[in-house]
Short mmCIF file of N, CA, C and O in Angstrom, two decimals:
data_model
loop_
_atom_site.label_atom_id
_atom_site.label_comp_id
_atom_site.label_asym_id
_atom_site.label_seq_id
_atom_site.Cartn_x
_atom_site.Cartn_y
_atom_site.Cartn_z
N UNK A 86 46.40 -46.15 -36.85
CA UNK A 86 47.52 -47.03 -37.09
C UNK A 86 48.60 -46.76 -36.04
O UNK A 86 48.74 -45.61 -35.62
N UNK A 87 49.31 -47.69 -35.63
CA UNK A 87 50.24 -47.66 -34.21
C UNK A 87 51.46 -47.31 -34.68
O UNK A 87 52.15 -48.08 -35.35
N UNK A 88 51.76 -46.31 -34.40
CA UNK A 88 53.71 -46.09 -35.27
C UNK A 88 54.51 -47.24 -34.61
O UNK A 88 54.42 -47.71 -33.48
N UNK A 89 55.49 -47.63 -35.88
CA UNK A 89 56.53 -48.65 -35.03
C UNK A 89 57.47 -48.07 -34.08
O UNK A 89 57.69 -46.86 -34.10
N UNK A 90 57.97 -48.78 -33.35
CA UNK A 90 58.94 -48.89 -31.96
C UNK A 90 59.91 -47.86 -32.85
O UNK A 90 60.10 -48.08 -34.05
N UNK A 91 60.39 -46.92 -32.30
CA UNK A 91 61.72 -46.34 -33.25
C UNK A 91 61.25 -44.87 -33.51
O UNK A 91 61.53 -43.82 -32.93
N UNK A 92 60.55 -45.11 -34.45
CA UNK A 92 60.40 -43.85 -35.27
C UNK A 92 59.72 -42.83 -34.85
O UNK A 92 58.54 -42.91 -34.50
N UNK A 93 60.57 -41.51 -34.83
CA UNK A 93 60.43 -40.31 -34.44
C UNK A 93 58.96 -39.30 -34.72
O UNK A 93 58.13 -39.92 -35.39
N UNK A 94 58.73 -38.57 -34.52
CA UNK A 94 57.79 -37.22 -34.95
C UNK A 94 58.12 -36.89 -36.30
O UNK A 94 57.25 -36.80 -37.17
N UNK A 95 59.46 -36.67 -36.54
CA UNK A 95 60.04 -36.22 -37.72
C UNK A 95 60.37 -37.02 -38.34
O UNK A 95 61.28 -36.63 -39.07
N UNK A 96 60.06 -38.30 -38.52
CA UNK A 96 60.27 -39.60 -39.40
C UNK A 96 61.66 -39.94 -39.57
O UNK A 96 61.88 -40.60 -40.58
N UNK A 97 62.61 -39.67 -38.87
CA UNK A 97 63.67 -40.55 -38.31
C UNK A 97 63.63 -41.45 -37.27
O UNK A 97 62.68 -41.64 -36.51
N UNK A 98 64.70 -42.00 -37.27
CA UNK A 98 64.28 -43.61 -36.39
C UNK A 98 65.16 -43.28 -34.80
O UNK A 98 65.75 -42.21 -34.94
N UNK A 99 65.37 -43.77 -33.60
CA UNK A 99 66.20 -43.57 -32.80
C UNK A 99 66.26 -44.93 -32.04
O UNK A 99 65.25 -45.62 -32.18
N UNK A 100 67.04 -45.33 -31.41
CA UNK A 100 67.00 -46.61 -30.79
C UNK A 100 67.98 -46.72 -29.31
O UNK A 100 69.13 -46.28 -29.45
N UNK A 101 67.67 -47.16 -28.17
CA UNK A 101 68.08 -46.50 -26.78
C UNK A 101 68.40 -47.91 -26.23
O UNK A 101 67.71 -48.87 -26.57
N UNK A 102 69.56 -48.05 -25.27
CA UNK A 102 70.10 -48.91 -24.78
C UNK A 102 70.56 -48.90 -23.11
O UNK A 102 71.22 -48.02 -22.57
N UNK A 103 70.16 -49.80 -22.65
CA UNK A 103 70.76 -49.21 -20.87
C UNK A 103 71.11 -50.33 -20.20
O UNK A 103 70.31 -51.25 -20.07
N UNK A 104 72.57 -50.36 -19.61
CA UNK A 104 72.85 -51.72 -18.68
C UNK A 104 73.56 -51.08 -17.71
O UNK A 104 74.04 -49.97 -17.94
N UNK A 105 73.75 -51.79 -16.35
CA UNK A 105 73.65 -51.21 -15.24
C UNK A 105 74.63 -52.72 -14.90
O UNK A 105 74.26 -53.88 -15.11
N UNK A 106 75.95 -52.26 -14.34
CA UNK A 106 76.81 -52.90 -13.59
C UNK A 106 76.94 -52.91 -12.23
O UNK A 106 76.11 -52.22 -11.63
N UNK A 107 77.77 -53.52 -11.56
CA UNK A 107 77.43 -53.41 -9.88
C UNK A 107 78.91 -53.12 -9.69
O UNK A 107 79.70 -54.03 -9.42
N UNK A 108 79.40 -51.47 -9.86
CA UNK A 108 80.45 -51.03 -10.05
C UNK A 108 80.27 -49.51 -9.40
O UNK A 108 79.16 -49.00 -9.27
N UNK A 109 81.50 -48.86 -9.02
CA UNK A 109 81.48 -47.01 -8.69
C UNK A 109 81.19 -46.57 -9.58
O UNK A 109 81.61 -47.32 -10.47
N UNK A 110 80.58 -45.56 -10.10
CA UNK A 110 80.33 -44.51 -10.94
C UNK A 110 82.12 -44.06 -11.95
O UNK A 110 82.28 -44.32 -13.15
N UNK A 111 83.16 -43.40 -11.07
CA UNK A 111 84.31 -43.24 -11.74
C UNK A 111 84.84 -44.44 -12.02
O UNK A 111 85.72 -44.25 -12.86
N UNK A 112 84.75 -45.90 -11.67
CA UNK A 112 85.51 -47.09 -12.16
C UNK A 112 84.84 -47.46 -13.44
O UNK A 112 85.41 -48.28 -14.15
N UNK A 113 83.49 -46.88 -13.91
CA UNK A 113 83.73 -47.03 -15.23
C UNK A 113 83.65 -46.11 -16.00
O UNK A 113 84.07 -46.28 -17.15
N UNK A 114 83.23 -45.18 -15.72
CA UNK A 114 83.85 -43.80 -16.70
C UNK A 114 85.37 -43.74 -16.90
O UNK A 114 85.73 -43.41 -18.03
N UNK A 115 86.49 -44.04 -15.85
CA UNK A 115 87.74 -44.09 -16.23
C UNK A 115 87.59 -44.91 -17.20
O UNK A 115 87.88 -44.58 -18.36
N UNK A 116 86.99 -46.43 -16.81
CA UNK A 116 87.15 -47.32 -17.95
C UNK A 116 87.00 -47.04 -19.60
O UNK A 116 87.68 -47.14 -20.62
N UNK A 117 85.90 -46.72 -19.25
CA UNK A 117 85.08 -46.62 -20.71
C UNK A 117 85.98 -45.43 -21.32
O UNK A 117 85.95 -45.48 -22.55
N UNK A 118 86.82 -44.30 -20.80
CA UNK A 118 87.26 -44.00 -21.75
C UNK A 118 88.49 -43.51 -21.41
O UNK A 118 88.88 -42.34 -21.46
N UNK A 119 89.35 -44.95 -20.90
CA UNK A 119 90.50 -45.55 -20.97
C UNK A 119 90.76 -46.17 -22.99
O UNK A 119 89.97 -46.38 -23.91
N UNK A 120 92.14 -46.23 -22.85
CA UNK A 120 92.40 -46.87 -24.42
C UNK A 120 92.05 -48.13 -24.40
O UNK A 120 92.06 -48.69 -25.50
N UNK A 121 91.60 -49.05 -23.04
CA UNK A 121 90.82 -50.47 -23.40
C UNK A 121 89.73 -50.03 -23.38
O UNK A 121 89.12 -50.75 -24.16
N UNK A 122 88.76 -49.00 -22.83
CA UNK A 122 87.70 -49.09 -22.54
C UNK A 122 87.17 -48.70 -24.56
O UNK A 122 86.41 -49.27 -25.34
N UNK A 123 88.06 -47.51 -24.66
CA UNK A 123 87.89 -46.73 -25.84
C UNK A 123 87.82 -47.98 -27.05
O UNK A 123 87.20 -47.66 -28.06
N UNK A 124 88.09 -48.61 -27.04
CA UNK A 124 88.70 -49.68 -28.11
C UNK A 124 87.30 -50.77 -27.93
O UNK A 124 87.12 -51.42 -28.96
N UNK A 125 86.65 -50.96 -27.21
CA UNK A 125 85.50 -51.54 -27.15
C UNK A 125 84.56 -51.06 -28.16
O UNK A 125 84.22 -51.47 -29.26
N UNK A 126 84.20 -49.90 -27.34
CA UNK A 126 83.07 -48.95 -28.27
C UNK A 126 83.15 -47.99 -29.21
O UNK A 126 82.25 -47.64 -29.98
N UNK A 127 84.76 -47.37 -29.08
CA UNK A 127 84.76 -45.84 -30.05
C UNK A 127 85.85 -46.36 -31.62
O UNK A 127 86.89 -45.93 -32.11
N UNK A 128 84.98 -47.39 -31.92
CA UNK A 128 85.37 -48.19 -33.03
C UNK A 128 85.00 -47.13 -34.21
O UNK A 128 85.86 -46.58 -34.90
N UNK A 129 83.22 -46.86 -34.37
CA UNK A 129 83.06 -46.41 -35.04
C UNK A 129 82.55 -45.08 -34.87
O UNK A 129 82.10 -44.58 -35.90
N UNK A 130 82.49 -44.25 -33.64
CA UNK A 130 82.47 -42.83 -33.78
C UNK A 130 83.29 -42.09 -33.76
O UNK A 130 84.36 -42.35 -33.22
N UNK A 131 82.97 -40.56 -34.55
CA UNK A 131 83.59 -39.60 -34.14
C UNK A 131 84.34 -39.08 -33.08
O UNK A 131 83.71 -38.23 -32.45
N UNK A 132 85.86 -39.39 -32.52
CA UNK A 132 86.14 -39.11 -31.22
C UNK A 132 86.62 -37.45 -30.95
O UNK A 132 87.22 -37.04 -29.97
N UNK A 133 86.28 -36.87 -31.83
CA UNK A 133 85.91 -35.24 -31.67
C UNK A 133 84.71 -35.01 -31.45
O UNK A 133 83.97 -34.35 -32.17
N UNK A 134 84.41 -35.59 -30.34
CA UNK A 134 83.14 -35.15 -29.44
C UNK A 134 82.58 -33.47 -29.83
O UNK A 134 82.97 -32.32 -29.67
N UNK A 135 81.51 -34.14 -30.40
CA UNK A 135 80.65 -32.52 -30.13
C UNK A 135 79.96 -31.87 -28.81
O UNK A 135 79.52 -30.73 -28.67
N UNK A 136 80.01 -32.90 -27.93
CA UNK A 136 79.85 -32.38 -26.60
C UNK A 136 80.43 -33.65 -25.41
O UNK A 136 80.00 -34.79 -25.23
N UNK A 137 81.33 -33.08 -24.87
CA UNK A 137 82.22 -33.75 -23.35
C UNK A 137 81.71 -33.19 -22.23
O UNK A 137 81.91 -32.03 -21.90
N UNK A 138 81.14 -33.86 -21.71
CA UNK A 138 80.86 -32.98 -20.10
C UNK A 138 81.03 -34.29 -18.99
O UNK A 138 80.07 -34.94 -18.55
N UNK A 139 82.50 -34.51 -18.63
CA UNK A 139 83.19 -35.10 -17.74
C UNK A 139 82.77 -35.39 -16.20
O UNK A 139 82.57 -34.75 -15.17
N UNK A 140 82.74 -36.75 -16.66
CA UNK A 140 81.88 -37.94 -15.46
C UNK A 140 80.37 -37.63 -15.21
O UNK A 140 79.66 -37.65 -14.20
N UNK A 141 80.06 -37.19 -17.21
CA UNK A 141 78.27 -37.28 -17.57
C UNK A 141 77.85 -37.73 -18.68
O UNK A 141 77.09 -38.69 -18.70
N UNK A 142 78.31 -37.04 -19.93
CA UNK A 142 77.81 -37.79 -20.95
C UNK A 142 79.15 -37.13 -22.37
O UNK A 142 80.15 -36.45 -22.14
N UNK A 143 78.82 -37.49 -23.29
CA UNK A 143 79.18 -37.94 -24.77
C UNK A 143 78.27 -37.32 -26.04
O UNK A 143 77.30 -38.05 -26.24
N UNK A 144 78.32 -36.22 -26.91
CA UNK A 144 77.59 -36.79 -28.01
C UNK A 144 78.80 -36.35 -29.11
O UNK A 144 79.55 -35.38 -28.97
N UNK A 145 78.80 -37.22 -30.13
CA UNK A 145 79.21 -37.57 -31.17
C UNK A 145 78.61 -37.81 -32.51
O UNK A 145 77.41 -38.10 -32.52
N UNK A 146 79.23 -37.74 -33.63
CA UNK A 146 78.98 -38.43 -34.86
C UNK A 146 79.20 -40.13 -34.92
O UNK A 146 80.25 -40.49 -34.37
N UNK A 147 78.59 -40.95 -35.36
CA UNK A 147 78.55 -42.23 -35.44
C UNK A 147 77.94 -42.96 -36.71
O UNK A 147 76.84 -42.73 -37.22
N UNK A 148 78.67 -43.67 -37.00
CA UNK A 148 78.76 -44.23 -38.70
C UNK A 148 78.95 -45.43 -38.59
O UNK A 148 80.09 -45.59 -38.18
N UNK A 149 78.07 -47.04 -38.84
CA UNK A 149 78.24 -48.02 -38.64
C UNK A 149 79.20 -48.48 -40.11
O UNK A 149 78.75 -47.78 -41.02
N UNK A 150 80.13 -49.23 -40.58
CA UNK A 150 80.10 -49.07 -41.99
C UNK A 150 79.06 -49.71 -43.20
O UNK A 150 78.27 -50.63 -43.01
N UNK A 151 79.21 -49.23 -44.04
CA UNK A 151 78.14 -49.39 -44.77
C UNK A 151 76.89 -48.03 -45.31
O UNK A 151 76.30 -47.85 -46.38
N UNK A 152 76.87 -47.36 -44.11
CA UNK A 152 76.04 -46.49 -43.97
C UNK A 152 76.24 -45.73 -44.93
O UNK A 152 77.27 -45.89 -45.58
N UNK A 153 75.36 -44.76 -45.28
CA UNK A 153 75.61 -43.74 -46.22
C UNK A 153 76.00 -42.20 -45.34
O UNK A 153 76.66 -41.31 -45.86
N UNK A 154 75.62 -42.15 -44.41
CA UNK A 154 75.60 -41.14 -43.68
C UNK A 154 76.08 -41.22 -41.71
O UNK A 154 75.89 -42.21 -41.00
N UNK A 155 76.52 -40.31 -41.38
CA UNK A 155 76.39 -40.80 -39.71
C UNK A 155 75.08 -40.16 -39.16
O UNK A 155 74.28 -39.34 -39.61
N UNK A 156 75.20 -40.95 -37.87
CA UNK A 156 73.68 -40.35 -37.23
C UNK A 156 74.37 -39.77 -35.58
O UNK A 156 75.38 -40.22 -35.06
N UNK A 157 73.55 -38.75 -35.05
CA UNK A 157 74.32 -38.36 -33.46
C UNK A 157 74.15 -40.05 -32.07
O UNK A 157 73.23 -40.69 -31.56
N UNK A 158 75.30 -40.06 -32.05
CA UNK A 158 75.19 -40.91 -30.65
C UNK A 158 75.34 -40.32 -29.13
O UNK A 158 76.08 -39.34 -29.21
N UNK A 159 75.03 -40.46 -28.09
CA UNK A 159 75.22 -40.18 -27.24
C UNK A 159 75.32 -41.35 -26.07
O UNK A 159 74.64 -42.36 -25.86
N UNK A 160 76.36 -40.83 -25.44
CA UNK A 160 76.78 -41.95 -24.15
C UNK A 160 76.55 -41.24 -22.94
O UNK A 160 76.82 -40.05 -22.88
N UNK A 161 75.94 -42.02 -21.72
CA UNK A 161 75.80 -41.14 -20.83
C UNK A 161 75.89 -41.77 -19.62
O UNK A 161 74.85 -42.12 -19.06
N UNK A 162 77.41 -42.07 -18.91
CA UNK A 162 77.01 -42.51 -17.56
C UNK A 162 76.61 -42.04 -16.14
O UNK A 162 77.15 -41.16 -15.47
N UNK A 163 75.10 -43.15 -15.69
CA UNK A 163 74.39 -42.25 -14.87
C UNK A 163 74.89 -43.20 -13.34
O UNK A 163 74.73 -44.41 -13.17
N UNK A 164 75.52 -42.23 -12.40
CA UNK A 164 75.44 -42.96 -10.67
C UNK A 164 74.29 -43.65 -10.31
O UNK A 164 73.24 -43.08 -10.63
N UNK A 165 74.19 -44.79 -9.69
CA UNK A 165 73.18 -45.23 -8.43
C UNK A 165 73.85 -45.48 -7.24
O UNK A 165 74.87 -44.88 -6.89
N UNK A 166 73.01 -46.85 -6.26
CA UNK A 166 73.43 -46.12 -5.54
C UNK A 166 74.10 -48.18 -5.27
O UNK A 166 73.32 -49.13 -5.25
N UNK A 167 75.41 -48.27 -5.15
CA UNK A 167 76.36 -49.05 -5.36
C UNK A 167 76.90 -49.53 -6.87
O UNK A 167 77.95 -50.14 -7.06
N UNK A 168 75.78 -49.05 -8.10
CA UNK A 168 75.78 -49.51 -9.36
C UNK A 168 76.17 -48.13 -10.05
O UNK A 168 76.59 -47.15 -9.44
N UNK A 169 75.95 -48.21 -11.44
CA UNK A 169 76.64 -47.44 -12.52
C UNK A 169 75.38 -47.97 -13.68
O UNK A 169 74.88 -49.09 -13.77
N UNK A 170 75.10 -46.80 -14.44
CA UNK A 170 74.49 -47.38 -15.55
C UNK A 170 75.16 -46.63 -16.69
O UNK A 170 75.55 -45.47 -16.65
N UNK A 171 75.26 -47.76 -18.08
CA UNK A 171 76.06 -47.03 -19.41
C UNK A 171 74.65 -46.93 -20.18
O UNK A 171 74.20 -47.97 -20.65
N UNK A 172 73.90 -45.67 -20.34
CA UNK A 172 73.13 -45.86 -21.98
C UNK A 172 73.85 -44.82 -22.60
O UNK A 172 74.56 -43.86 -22.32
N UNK A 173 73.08 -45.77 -24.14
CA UNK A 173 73.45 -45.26 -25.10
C UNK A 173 72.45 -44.80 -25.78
O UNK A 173 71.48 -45.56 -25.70
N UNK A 174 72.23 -43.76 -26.48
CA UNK A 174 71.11 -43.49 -27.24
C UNK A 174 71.40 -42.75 -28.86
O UNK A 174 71.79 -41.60 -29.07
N UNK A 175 71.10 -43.73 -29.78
CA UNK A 175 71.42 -43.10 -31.28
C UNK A 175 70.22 -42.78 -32.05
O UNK A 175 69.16 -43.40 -32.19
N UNK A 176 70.65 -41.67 -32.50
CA UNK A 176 69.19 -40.94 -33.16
C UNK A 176 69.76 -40.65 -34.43
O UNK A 176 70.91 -40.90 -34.80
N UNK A 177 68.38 -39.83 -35.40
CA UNK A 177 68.77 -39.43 -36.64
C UNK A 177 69.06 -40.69 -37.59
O UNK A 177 69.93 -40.50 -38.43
N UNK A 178 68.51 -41.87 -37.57
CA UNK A 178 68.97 -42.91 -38.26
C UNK A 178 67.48 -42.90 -39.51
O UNK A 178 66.29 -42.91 -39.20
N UNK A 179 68.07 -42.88 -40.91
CA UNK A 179 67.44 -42.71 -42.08
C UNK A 179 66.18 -43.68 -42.06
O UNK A 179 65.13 -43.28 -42.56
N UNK A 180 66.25 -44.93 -41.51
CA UNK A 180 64.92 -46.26 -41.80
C UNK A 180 65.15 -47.46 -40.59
O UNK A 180 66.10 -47.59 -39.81
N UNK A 181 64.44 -47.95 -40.68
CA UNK A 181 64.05 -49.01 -39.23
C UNK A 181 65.69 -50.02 -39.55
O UNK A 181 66.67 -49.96 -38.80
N UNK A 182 65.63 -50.62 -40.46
CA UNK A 182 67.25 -51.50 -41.03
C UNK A 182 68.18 -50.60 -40.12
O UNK A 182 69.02 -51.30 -39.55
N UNK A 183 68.25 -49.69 -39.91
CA UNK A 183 69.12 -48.86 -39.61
C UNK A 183 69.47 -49.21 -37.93
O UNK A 183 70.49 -49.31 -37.25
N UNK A 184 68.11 -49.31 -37.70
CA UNK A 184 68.12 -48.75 -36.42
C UNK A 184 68.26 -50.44 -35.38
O UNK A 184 68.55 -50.76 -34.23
N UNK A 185 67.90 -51.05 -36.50
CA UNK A 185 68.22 -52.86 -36.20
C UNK A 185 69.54 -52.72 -35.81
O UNK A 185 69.95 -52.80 -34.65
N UNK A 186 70.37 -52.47 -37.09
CA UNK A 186 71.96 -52.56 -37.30
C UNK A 186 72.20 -52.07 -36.33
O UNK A 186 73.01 -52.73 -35.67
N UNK A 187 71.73 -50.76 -35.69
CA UNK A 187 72.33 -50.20 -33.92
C UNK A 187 72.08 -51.24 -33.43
O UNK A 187 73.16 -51.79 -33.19
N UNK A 188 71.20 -51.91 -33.11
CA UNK A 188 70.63 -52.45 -31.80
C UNK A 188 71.34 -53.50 -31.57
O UNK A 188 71.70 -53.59 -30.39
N UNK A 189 71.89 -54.85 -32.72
CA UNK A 189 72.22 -55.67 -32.69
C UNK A 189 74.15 -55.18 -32.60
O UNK A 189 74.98 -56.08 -32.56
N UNK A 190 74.57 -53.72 -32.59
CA UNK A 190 75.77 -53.97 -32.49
C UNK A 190 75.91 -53.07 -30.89
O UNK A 190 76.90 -53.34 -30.21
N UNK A 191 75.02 -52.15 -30.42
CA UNK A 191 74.71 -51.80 -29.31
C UNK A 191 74.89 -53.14 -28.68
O UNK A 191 76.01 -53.30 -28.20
N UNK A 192 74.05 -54.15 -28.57
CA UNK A 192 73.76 -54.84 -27.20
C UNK A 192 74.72 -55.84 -27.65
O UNK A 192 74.36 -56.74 -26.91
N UNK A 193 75.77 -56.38 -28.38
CA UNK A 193 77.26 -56.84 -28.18
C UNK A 193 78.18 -55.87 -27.37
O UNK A 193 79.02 -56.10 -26.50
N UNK A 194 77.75 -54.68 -27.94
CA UNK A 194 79.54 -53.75 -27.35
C UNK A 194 79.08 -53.97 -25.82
O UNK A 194 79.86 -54.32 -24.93
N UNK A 195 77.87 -53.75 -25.66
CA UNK A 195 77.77 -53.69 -24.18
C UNK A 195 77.60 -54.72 -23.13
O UNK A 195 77.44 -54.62 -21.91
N UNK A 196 77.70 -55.94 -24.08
CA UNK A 196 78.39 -57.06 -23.19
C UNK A 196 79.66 -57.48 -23.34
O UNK A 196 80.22 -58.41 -22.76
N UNK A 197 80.32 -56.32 -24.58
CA UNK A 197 81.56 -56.77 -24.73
C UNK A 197 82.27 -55.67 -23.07
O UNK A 197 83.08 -56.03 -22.22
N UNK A 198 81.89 -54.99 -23.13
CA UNK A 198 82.37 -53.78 -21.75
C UNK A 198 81.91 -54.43 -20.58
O UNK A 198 82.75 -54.43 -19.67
N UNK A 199 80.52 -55.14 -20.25
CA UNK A 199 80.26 -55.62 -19.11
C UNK A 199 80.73 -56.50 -18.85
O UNK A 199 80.47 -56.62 -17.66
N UNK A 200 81.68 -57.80 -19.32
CA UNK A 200 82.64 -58.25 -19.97
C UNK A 200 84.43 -57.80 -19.14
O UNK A 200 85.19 -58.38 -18.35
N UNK A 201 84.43 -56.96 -19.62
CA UNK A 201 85.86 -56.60 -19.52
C UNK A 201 85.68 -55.57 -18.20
O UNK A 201 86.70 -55.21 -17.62
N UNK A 202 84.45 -55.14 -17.76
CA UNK A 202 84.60 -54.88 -16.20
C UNK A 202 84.69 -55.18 -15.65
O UNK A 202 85.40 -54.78 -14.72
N UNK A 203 84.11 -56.08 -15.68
CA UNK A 203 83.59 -57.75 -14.75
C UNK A 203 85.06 -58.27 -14.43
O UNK A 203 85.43 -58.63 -13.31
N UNK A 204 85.69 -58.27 -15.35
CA UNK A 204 87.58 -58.78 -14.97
C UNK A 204 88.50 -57.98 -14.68
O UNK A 204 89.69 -58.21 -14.87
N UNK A 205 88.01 -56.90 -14.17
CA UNK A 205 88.64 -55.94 -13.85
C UNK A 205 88.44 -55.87 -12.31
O UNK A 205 89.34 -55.62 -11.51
N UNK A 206 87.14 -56.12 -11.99
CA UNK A 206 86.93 -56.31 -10.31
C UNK A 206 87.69 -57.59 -10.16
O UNK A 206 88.58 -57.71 -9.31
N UNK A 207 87.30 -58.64 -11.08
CA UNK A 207 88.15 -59.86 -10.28
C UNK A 207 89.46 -60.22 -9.81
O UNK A 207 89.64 -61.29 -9.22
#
């Protein structure tokens, strides 16, 4: 039997996201966690980062509402080479519903940010 898309070794679910702007590496890490950038995405996590490691990545607690529980998120922006990429990757999510509810609010925030970069070069 083929395990579904998602689900872990340990029968939690995880669900991974990646978009890639045609931007510097620091023009959107300032952004993203600037108080506009912050206000996009850090709606619903923990902003007592359980791990900061500056102009790399993010992990946090993250709680969509509704949830019964939070699950770890992590943000991680990676350099290329004229571009920038933002993923996101949330794990520890209790059932597949779960991991929907990321996906469908993942791939808004991140056209809501690709979005508000985009008018920031212009």
């Amino acid at each position: 039997m083929t395990k579904p898309v998602g689900l872990t070794k340990n029968n939690t679910w995880q669900y991974g996201i990646r978009r890639t702007v045609p931007m510097p590496f620091h023009q959107v890490w300032d952004f993203l966690f600037s108080k506009k950038g912050l206000s996009l995405w850090a709606r619903h996590p923990n902003t007592q980062f359980s791990t900061y490691i500056d102009r790399s990545h993010i992990r946090t607690k993250w709680q969509l509402p509704g949830w019964s529980q939070p699950v770890i998120l992590q943000l991680r922006v990676l350099a290329g080479n004229q571009k920038t990429t933002i993923a996101i990757h949330v794990e520890k999510m209790l059932h597949q519903q779960q991991r929907e509810e990321a996906r469908k609010y993942w791939e808004t925030t991140l056209l809501y940010i690709q979005n508000a970069l985009k008018t920031q070069v212009e």
